[in-house]
Coordinates of C-alpha atoms in Angstrom, one line a residue:
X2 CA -33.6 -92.6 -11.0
X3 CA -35.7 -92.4 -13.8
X4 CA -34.3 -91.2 -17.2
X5 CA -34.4 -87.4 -18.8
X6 CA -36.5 -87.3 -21.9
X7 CA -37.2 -85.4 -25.1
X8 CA -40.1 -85.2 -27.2
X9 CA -40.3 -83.6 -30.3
X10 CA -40.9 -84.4 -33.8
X11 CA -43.1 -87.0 -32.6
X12 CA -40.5 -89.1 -31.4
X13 CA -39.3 -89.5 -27.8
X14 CA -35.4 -89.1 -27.0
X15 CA -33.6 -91.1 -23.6
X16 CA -30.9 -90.4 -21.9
X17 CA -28.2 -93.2 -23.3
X18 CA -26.6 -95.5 -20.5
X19 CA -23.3 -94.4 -18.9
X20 CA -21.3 -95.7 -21.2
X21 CA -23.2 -96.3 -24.4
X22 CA -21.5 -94.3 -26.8
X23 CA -18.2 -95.6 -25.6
X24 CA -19.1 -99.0 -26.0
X25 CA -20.1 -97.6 -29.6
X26 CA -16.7 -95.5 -30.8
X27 CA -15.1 -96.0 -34.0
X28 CA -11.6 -95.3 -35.0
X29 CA -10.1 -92.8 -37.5
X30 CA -7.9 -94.5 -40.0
X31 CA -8.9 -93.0 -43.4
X32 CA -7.1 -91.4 -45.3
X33 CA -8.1 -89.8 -49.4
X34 CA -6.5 -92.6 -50.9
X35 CA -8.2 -94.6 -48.4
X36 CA -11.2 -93.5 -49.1
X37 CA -10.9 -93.5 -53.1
X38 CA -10.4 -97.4 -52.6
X39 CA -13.6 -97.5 -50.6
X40 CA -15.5 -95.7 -53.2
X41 CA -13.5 -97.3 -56.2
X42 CA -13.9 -101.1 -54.4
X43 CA -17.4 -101.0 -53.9
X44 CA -18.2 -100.1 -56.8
X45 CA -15.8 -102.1 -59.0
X46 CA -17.6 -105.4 -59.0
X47 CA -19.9 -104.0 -61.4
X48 CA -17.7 -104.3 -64.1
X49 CA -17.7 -107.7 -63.5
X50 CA -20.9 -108.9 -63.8
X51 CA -24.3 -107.4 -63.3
X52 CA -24.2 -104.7 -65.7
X53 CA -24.6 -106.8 -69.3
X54 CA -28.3 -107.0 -68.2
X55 CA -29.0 -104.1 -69.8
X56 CA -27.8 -105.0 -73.3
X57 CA -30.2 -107.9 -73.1
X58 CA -33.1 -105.4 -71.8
X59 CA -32.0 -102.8 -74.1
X60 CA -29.4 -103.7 -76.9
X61 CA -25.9 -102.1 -76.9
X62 CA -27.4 -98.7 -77.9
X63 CA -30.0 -98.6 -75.1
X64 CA -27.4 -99.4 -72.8
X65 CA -24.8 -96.5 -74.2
X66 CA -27.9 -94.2 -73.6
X67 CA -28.6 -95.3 -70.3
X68 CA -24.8 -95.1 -69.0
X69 CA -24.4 -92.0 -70.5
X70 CA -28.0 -90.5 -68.6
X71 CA -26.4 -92.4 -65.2
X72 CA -23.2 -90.6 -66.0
X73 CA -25.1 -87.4 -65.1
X74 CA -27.5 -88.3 -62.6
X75 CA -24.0 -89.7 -60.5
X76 CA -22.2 -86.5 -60.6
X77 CA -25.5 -84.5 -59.3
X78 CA -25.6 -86.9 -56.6
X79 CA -21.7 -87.2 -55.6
X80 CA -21.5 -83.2 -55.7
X81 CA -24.9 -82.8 -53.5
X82 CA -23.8 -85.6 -51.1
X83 CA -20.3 -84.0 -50.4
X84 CA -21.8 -81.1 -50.1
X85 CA -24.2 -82.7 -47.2
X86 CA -21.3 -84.7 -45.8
X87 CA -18.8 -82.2 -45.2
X88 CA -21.9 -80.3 -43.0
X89 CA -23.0 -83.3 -41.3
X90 CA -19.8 -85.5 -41.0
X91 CA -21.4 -88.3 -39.4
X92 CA -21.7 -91.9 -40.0
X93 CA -25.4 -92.0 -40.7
X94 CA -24.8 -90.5 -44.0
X95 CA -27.8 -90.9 -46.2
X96 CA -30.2 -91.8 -42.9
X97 CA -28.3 -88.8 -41.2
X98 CA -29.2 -86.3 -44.4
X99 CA -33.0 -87.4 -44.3
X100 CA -33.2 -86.7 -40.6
X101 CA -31.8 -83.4 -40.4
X102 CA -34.2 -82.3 -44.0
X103 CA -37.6 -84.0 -43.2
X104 CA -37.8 -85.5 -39.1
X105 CA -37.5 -88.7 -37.8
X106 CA -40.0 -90.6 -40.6
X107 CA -38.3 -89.1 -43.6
X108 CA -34.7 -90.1 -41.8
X109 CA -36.1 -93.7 -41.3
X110 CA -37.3 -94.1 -45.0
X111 CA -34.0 -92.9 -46.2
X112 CA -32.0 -95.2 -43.7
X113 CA -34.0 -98.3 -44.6
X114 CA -33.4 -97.8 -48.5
X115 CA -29.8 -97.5 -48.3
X116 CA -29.8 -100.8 -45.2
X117 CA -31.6 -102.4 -48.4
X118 CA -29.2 -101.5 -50.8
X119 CA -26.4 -102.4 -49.6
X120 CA -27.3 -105.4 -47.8
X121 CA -29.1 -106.5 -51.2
X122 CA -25.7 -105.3 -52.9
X123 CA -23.5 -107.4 -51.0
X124 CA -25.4 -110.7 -51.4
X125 CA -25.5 -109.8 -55.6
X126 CA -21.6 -109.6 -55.4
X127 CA -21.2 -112.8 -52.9
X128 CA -23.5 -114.5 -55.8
X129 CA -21.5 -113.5 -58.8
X130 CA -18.5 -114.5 -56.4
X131 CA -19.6 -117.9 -56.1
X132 CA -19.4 -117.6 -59.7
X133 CA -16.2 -116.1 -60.3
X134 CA -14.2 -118.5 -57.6
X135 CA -15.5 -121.5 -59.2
X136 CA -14.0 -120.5 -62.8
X137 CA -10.8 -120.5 -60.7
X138 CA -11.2 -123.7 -59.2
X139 CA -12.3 -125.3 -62.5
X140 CA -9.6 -123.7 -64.6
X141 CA -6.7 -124.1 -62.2
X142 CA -7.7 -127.1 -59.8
X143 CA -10.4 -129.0 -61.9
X144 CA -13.2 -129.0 -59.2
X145 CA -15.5 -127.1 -58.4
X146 CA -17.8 -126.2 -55.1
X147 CA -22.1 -125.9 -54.6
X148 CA -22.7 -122.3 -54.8
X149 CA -24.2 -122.0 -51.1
X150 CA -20.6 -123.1 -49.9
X151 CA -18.6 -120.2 -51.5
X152 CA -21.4 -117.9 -50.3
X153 CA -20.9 -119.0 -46.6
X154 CA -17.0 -119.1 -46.8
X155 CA -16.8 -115.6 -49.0
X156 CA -19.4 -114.1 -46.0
X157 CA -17.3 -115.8 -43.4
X158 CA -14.0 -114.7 -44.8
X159 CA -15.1 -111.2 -45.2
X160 CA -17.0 -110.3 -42.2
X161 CA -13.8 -111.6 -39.9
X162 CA -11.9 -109.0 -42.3
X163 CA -14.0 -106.4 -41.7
X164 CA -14.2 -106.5 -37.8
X165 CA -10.3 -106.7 -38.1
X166 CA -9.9 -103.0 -37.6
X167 CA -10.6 -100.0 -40.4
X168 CA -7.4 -99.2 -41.4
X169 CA -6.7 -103.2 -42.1
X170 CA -9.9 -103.3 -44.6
X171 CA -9.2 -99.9 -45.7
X172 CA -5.4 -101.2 -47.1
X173 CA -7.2 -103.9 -48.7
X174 CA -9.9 -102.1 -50.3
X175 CA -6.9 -99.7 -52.1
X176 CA -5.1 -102.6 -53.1
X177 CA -7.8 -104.7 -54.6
X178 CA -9.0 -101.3 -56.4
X179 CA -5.7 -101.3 -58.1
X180 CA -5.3 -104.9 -58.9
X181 CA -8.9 -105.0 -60.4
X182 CA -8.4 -101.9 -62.6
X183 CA -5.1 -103.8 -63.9
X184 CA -7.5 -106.8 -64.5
X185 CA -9.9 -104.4 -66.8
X186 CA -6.8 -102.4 -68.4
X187 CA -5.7 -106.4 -69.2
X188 CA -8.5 -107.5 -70.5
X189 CA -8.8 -104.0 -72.3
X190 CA -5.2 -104.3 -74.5
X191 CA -6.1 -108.3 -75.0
X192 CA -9.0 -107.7 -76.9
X193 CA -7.6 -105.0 -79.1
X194 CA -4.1 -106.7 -79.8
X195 CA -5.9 -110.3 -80.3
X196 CA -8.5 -109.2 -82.4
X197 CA -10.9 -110.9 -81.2
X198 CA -12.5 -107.5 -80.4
X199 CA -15.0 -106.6 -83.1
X200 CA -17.4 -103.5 -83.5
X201 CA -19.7 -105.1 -85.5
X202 CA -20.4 -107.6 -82.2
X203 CA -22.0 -104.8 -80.3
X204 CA -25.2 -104.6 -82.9
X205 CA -25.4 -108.3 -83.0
X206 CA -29.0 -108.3 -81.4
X207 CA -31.6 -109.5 -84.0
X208 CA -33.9 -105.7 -83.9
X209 CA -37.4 -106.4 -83.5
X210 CA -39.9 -106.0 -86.1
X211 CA -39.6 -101.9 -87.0
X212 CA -36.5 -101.1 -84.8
X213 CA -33.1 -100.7 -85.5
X214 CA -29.6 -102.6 -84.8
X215 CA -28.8 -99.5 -82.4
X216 CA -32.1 -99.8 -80.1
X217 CA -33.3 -103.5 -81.3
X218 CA -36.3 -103.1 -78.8
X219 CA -36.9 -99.5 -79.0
X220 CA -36.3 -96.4 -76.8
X221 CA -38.5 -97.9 -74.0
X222 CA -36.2 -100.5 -72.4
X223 CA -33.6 -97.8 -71.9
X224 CA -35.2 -97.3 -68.7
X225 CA -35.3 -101.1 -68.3
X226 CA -31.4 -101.3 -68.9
X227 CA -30.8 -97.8 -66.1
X228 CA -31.2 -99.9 -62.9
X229 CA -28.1 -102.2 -64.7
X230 CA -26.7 -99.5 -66.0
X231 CA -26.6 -98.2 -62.5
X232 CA -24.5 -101.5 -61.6
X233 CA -21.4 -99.5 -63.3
X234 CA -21.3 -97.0 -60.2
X235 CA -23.8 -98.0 -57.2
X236 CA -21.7 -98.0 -54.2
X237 CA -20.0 -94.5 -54.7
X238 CA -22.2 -92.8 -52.7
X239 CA -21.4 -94.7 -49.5
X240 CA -18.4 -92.2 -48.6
X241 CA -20.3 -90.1 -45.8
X242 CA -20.9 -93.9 -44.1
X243 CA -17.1 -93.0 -43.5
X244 CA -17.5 -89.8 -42.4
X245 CA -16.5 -90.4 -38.2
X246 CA -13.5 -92.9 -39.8
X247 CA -11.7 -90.0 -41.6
X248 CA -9.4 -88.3 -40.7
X249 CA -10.6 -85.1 -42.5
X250 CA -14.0 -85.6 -44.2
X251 CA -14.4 -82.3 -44.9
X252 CA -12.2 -82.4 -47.5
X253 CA -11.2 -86.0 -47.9
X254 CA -14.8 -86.9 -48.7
X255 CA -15.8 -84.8 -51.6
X256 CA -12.1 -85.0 -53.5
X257 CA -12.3 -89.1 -53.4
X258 CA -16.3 -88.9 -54.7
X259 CA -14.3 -86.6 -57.9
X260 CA -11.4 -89.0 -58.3
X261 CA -13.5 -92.0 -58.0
X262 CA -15.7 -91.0 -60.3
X263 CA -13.8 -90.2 -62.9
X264 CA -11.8 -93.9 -62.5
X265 CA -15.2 -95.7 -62.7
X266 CA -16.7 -93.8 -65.7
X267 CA -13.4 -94.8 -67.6
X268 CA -13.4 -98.8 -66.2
X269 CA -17.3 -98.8 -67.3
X270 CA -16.5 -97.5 -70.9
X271 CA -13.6 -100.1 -71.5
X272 CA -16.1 -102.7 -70.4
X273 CA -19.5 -102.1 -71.9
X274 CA -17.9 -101.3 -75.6
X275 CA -15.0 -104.4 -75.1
X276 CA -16.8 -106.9 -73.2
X277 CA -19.3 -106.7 -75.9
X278 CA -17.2 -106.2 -79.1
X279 CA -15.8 -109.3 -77.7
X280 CA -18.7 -111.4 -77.1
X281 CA -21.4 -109.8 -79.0
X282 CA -24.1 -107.7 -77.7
X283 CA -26.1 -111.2 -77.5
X284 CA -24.2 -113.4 -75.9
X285 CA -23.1 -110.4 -73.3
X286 CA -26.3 -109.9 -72.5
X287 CA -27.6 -113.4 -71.0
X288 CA -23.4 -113.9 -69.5
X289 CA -23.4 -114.3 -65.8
X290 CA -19.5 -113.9 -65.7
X291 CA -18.9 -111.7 -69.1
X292 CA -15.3 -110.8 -68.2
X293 CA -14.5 -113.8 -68.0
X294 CA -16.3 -115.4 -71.0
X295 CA -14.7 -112.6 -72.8
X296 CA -11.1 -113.6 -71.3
X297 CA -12.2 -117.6 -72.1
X298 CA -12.7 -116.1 -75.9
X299 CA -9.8 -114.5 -76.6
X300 CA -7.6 -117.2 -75.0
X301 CA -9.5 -120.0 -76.7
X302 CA -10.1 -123.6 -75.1
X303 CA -6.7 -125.0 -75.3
X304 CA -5.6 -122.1 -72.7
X305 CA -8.5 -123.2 -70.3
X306 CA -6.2 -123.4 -67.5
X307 CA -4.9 -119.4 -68.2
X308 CA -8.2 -118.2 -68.3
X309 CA -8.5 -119.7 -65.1
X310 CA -5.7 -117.8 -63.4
X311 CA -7.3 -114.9 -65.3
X312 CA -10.6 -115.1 -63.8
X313 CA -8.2 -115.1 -60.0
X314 CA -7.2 -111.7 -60.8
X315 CA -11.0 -110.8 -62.3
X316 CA -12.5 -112.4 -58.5
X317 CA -10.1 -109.6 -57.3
X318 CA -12.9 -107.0 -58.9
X319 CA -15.7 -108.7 -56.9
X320 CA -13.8 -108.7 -53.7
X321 CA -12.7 -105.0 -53.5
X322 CA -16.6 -104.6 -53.9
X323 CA -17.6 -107.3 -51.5
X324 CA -15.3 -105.6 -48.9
X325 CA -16.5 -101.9 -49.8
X326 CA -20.4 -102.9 -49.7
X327 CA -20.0 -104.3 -46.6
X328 CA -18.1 -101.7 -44.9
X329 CA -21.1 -99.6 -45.7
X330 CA -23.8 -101.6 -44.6
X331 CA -22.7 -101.9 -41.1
X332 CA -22.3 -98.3 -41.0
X333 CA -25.2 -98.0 -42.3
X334 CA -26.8 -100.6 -39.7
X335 CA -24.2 -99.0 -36.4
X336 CA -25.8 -95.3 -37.5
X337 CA -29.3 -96.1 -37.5
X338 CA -28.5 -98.9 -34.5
X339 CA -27.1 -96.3 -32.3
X340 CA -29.7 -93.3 -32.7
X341 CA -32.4 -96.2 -31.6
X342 CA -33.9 -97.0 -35.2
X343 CA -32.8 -100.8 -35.4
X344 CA -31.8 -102.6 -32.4
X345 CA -29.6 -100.9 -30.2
X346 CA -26.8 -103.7 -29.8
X347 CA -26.2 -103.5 -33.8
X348 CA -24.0 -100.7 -32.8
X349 CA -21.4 -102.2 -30.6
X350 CA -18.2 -102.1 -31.6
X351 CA -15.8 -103.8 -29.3
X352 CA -11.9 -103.4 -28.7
X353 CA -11.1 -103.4 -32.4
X354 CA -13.7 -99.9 -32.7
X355 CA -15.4 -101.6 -35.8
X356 CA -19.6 -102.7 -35.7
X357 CA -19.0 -106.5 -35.5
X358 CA -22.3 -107.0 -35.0
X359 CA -23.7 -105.1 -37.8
X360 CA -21.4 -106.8 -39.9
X361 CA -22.9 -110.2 -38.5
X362 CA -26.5 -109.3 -39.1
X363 CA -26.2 -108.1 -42.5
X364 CA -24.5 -110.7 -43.5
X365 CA -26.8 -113.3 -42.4
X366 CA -29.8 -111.4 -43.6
X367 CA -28.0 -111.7 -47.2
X368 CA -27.3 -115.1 -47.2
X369 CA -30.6 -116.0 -46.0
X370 CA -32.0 -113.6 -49.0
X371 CA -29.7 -115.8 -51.2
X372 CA -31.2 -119.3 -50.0
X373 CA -34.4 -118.1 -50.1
X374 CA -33.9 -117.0 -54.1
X375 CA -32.4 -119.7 -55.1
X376 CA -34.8 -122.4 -53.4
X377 CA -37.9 -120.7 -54.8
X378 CA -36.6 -120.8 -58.6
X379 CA -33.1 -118.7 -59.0
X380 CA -31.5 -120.8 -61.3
X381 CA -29.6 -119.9 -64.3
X382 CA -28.1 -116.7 -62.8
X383 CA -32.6 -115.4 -62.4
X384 CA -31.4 -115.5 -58.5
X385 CA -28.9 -112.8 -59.3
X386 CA -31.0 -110.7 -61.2
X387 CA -33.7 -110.4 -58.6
X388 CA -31.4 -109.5 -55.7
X389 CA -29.6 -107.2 -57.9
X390 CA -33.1 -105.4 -58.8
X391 CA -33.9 -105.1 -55.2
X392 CA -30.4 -103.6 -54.3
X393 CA -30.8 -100.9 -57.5
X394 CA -34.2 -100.3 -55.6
X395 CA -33.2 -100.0 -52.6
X396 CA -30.3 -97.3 -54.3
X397 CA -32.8 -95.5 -56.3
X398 CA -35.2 -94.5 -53.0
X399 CA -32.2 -93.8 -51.7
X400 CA -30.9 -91.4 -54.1
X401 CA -34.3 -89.8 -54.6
X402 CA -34.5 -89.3 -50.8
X403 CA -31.2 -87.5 -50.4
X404 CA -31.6 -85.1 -53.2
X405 CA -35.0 -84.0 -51.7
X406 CA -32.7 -83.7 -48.8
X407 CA -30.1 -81.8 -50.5
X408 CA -33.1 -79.6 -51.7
X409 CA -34.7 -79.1 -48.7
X410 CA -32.0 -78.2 -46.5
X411 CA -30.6 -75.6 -48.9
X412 CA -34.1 -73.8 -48.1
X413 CA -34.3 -74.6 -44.9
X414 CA -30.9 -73.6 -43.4
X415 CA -29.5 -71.2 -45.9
X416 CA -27.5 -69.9 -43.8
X417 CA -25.8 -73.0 -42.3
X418 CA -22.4 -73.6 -42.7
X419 CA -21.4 -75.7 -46.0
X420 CA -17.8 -75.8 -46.2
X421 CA -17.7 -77.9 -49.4
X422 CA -20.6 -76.7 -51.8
X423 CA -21.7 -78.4 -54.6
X424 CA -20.6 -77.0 -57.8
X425 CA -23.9 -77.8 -60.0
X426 CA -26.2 -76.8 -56.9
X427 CA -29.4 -77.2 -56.7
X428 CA -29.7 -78.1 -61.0
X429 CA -27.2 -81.4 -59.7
X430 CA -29.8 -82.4 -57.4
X431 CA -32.9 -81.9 -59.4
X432 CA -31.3 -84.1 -62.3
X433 CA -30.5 -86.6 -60.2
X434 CA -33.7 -86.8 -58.1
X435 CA -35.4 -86.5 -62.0
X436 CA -33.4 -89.7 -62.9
X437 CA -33.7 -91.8 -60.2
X438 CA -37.2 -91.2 -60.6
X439 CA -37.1 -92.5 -64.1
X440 CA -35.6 -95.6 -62.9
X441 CA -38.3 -95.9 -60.6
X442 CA -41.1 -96.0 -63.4
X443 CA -38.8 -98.5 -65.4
X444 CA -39.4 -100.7 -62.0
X445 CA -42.8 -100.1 -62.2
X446 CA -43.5 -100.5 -66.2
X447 CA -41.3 -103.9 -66.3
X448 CA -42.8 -107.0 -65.0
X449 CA -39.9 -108.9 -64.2
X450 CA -38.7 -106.5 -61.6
X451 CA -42.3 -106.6 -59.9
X452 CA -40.9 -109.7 -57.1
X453 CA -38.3 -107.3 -55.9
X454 CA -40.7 -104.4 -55.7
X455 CA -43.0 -107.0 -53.7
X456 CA -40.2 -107.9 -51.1
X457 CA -39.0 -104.6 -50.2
X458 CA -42.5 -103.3 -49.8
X459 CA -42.7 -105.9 -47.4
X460 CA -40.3 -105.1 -45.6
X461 CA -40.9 -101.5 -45.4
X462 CA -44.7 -102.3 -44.4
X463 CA -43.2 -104.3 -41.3
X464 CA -40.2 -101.8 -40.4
X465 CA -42.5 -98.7 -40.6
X466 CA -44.8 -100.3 -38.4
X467 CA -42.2 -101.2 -35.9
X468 CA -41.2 -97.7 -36.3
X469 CA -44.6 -95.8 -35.2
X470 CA -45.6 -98.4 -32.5
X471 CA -41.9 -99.0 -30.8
X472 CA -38.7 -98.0 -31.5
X473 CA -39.6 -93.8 -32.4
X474 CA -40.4 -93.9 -28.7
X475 CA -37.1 -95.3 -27.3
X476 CA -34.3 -93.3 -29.6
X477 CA -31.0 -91.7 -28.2
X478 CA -29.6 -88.0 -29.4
X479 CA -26.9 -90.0 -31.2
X480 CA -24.5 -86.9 -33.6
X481 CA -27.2 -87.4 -36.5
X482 CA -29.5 -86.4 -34.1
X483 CA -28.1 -83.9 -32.0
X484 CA -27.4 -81.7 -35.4
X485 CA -31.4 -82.0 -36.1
X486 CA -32.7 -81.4 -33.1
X487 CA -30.4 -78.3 -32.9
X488 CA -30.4 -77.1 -36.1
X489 CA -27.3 -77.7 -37.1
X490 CA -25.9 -76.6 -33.9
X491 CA -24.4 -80.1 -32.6
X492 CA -23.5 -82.7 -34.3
X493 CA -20.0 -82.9 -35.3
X494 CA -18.5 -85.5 -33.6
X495 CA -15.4 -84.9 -34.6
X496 CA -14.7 -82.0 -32.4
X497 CA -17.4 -82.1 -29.7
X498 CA -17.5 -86.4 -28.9
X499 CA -20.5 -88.3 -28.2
X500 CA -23.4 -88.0 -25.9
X501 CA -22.3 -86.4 -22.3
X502 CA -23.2 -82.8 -22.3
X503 CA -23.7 -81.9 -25.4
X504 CA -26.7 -84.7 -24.8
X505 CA -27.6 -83.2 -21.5
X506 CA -27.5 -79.5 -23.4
X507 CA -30.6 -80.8 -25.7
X508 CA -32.5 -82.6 -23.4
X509 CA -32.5 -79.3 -21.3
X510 CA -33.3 -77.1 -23.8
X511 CA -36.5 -74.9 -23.3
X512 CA -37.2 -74.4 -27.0
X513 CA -35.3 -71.2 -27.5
X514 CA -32.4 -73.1 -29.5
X515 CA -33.3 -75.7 -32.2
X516 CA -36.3 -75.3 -34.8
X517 CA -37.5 -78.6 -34.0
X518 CA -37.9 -77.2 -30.4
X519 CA -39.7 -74.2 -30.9

C-alpha cells in the first residue's frame, strides 16, 4: 500500500514506518540541576583554553571590551531561546525554532550551523584535551602520548559514556561542573595568596605605534578577539537540545540558562583578569594550556610533579565540556535525523533511549576534521585555532538565525502560547542578532579566519544541494514539524507522543487548520 503524503512548503512529508518513532524515543532523566550541569559543562572548557586568543588578537583591554559586549549579546539570546523552548519543547531546538519561523530552508540553515558548531566544538575541546592529559602524564608519570592517540581514546571513552543512558552522563556532567569550578576557584586564591598575580601583567603587550597599553592594536581587533571571547560561554545555548529529556522544560529550561549564566560570567572574570595577571597579557595570549602554565608559574619547576596533579583536576574542565558538547550534537544530529534532514538512521536510539549513532557519526566527523588539520599544517596549537574558528562560526549563524526566529514568530503567532516570556523581549533579540552579526564581519575582515569560512561554505554548498534535490522530498512530521505544519497546534511531545494520529491528523488536513496549509 503506497504511503500518505504531504506537500507544503515545498517539501514533501511520508508517512513514518510502523515503528519509527519507537525505534527513535528518548528517555526523561533531567532534572534543573541536571540541566545547569549541561549548560555549565559544556561550556566550562572555555576557561581552559581557547579563550586567551583574544588577548593576542586584541590585548587585555580588547578582550575586557569584547567579554563584556558577549556578556550582553548571551543574555538576549538565553532569555529569547527559553522563551522559544518552553513553546516548542522539542529536541530540535535551534533547527526546531528556524522551522517553525521561516519553512523547511530556513529550519535546515539553522540546523546545519548549530550540527557545525557543536561538532566543530567537540573536536576543539578533544584537541586542547590531548593537551591537558599529556601535562598529566608528563607531570605525574613522565611520558607522554602522540596527540592523535588521546583524541581517539578521549572520543572512544566519551561516546561509550554518552550512549550509557541520560541520566548516567547527566550525573557526570553536574559533577565535573563542580569539580572544574573548584579547579578555577583554586587556581583563583593561588594566584592572589602567592603573589605571583600581578596587575601590571595584563598591559604587558608592547602597543603598536600610536596605541595604547589598554588596546595595543587598536579598537579594531575587538571584533577579532569576540569569536574567542565567545569561547567563555558557547555551549549554553544547547539546553532546548534537552528539551524531550526533561522532566519539565517548561520551567527547568529557562531557570538553568539564568543560573548557568551567571556561574560562567563569574568563572570567565576570575580567568581572563588571573590567568593573565599571572602570565602576562603576552605570554597568555600565544598559551595553548594557560591554566595550566599559570598553575606551572605559581608552583615553580621544582613542584613539576604538583602541577601535574593540578592540570588532573584542570582536564576535569575540558571533560565536563567534552561530555556537554557532545550530548548536544547528537541531539542536534537525532532532531534533524528524525524529521528526514540527515540520514534517517542517525536517529536510532536503541534499548538505552540515547542516539548512539549520532554520537558515532559526529564523532568520527571530528576526528577526521582533526587529522585533516593537523596533516595540512596545524602545528603549534594553529590546528586548534582553526577548528575553534569554525565552531564560533558555526555558533554565530546559529545565533543570528534563532533571534530572526525569536523575531519572526513573535509577529507571526502573537497569540501563541509562551509560557516562559523573555524578559528583555524583542530589544534581547535584536542585540544579540546585532552582535553576532558583528562577529560575523570580524570573520570576514580577518584573514586568518578566511580557511574556516572556506570549509563551512563548503559544506553548506554540498548539504544545501542535497537538500533541494533529495532529502526535502522524503521528510517525516517528526514534533518539530508537526508544531509548523500546524501552527503551533502539535508539537509537544511531551503530552501528545510521537507520530500515530497526531501524524495521520496532518496528513489529512484539508487546509482549514495550519497556516502552512492554507
Amino acid at each position: 500500500m503506497a504511503k500518505d503524503t504531504l506537500k507544503v512548503s515545498g517539501v514533501t512529508y511520508t508517512t513514518a514506518d510502523t515503528g519509527y518513532f519507537e525505534k527513535r524515543s528518548l528517555k526523561r532523566s533531567a532534572g534543573i540541576w541536571g540541566l545547569w550541569g549541561l549548560a555549565v559543562g559544556a561550556v566550562i572548557s572555555g576557561n581552559f583554553s581557547g579563550w586567551n586568543f583574544g588577548i593576542e588578537a586584541a590585548g587585555f583591554g580588547g578582550m575586557l571590551i569584547a567579554f563584556a559586549i558577549l556578556v550582553v549579546m548571551y543574555y538576549g539570546l538565553v532569555f529569547s531561546i527559553g522563551e522559544m523552548a518552553a513553546a516548542m519543547p522539542h529536541t530540535g531546538g535551534a533547527y526546531s525554532f528556524g522551522r517553525a519561523a521561516m519553512g523547511p530552508w530556513g529550519g535546515f540553515v539553522t540546523g546545519l550551523a548549530e550540527s557545525i558548531e557543536y561538532v566543530a566544538t567537540n573536536a576543539v575541546i578533544v584537541y586542547f584535551s590531548a593537551g591537558y592529559a599529556n601535562g598529566v602524564t608528563e607531570g605525574l608519570m613522565g611520558f607522554s602520548l602522540p596527540t592523535w592517540v588521546w583524541w581517539i581514546i578521549l572520543y572512544t571513552i566519551f561516546v561509550a559514556l554518552n550512549t550509557a543512558g541520560t541520566s548516567i552522563s547527566l550525573k557526570f556532567a553536574v559533577t565535573v561542573s563542580f569539580v572544574s569550578i573548584g579547579v578555577i576557584l583554586l587556581f583563583g586564591v593561588m594566584a592572589l595568596v602567592s603573589g605571583a598575580a600581578s596587575w601590571g601583567n595584563l598591559f604587558d603587550i608592547v602597543p603598536d605605534p600610536g596605541q595604547t597599553a589598554f588596546l595595543p592594536h587598536g579598537v579594531l581587533p575587538i571584533l577579532f578577539a569576540l569569536p574567542f571571547a565567545m569561547w567563555l560561554f558557547l555551549g549554553i545555548e544547547e539546553l532546548p537540545l534537552a528539551a524531550e529529556e526533561s522532566h519539565n522544560p517548561v520551567r527547568d529550561i529557562p531557570r538553568a540558562g539564568l543560573w548557568a549564566r551567571g556561574t560562567l560570567i563569574f568563572t570567565g572574570l576570575v580567568v581572563l583578569f588571573l590567568n593573565t595577571a599571572v602570565l602576562g597579557a603576552e605570554k597568555t595570549g600565544g598559551a595553548g594550556e594557560p591554566l595550566l602554565d599559570g598553575f606551572r608559574t605559581i608552583l615553580g619547576d621544582d613542584l613539576a610533579w604538583v602541577a601535574g596533579l593540578l592540570a588532573l583536576f584542570a582536564l576535569f574542565g575540558l571533560l565536563a565540556s567534552l561530555q556537554g558538547i557532545m550530548f548536544a550534537y547528537g541531539r542536534n544530529l537525532y532532531s534533524l535525523s528524525r524529521a528526514g534532514y540527515y540520514p534517517k538512521f542517525l536517529s536510532l536510539t536503541g534499548k538505552r533511549q540515547t542516539p548512539w549513532v549520532a554520537l558515532i557519526a559526529g564523532a568520527l566527523i571530528g576526528l577526521t576534521a582533526l587529522i585533516v588539520v593537523e596533516v595540512t599544517g596545524g602545528e603549534d596549537g594553529v590546528g586548534g585555532a582553526v577548528v575553534l574558528n569554525i565552531a564560533v562560526w558555526g555558533a554565530v549563524l546559529a545565533y543570528f538565525m534563532q533571534m530572526l526566529s525569536f523575531i519572526i514568530l513573535r509577529k507571526k503567532y502573537p497569540k501563541a502560547s509562551r509560557p516562559y516570556k523573555s524578559p528583555w523581549g524583542m530589544f534581547g533579540a535584536y542585540a544579540a542578532a546585532v552582535i553576532s552579526a558583528l562577529i560575523f564581519l570580524g570573520f570576514l575582515l580577518n584573514e586568518s579566519f578566511r580557511p574556516a569560512i572556506v570549509a563551512i561554505v563548503i559544506v553548506y554548498v554540498i548539504g544545501l544541494i542535497i537538500f533541494g534535490v533529495y532529502t526535502r522530498h522524503r521528510l517525516i512530521l517528526s514534533p518539530e514539524e508537526e508544531y509548523a505544519v500546524s501552527g503551533g497546534l502539535h508539537g509537544d511531545p511531551q503530552t501528545e507522543g510521537y507520530g500515530g494520529q497526531v501524524e495521520e491528523e496532518l496528513l489529512a488536513m484539508d487546509g482549514v487548520d495550519g497556516p502552512e496549509l492554507k
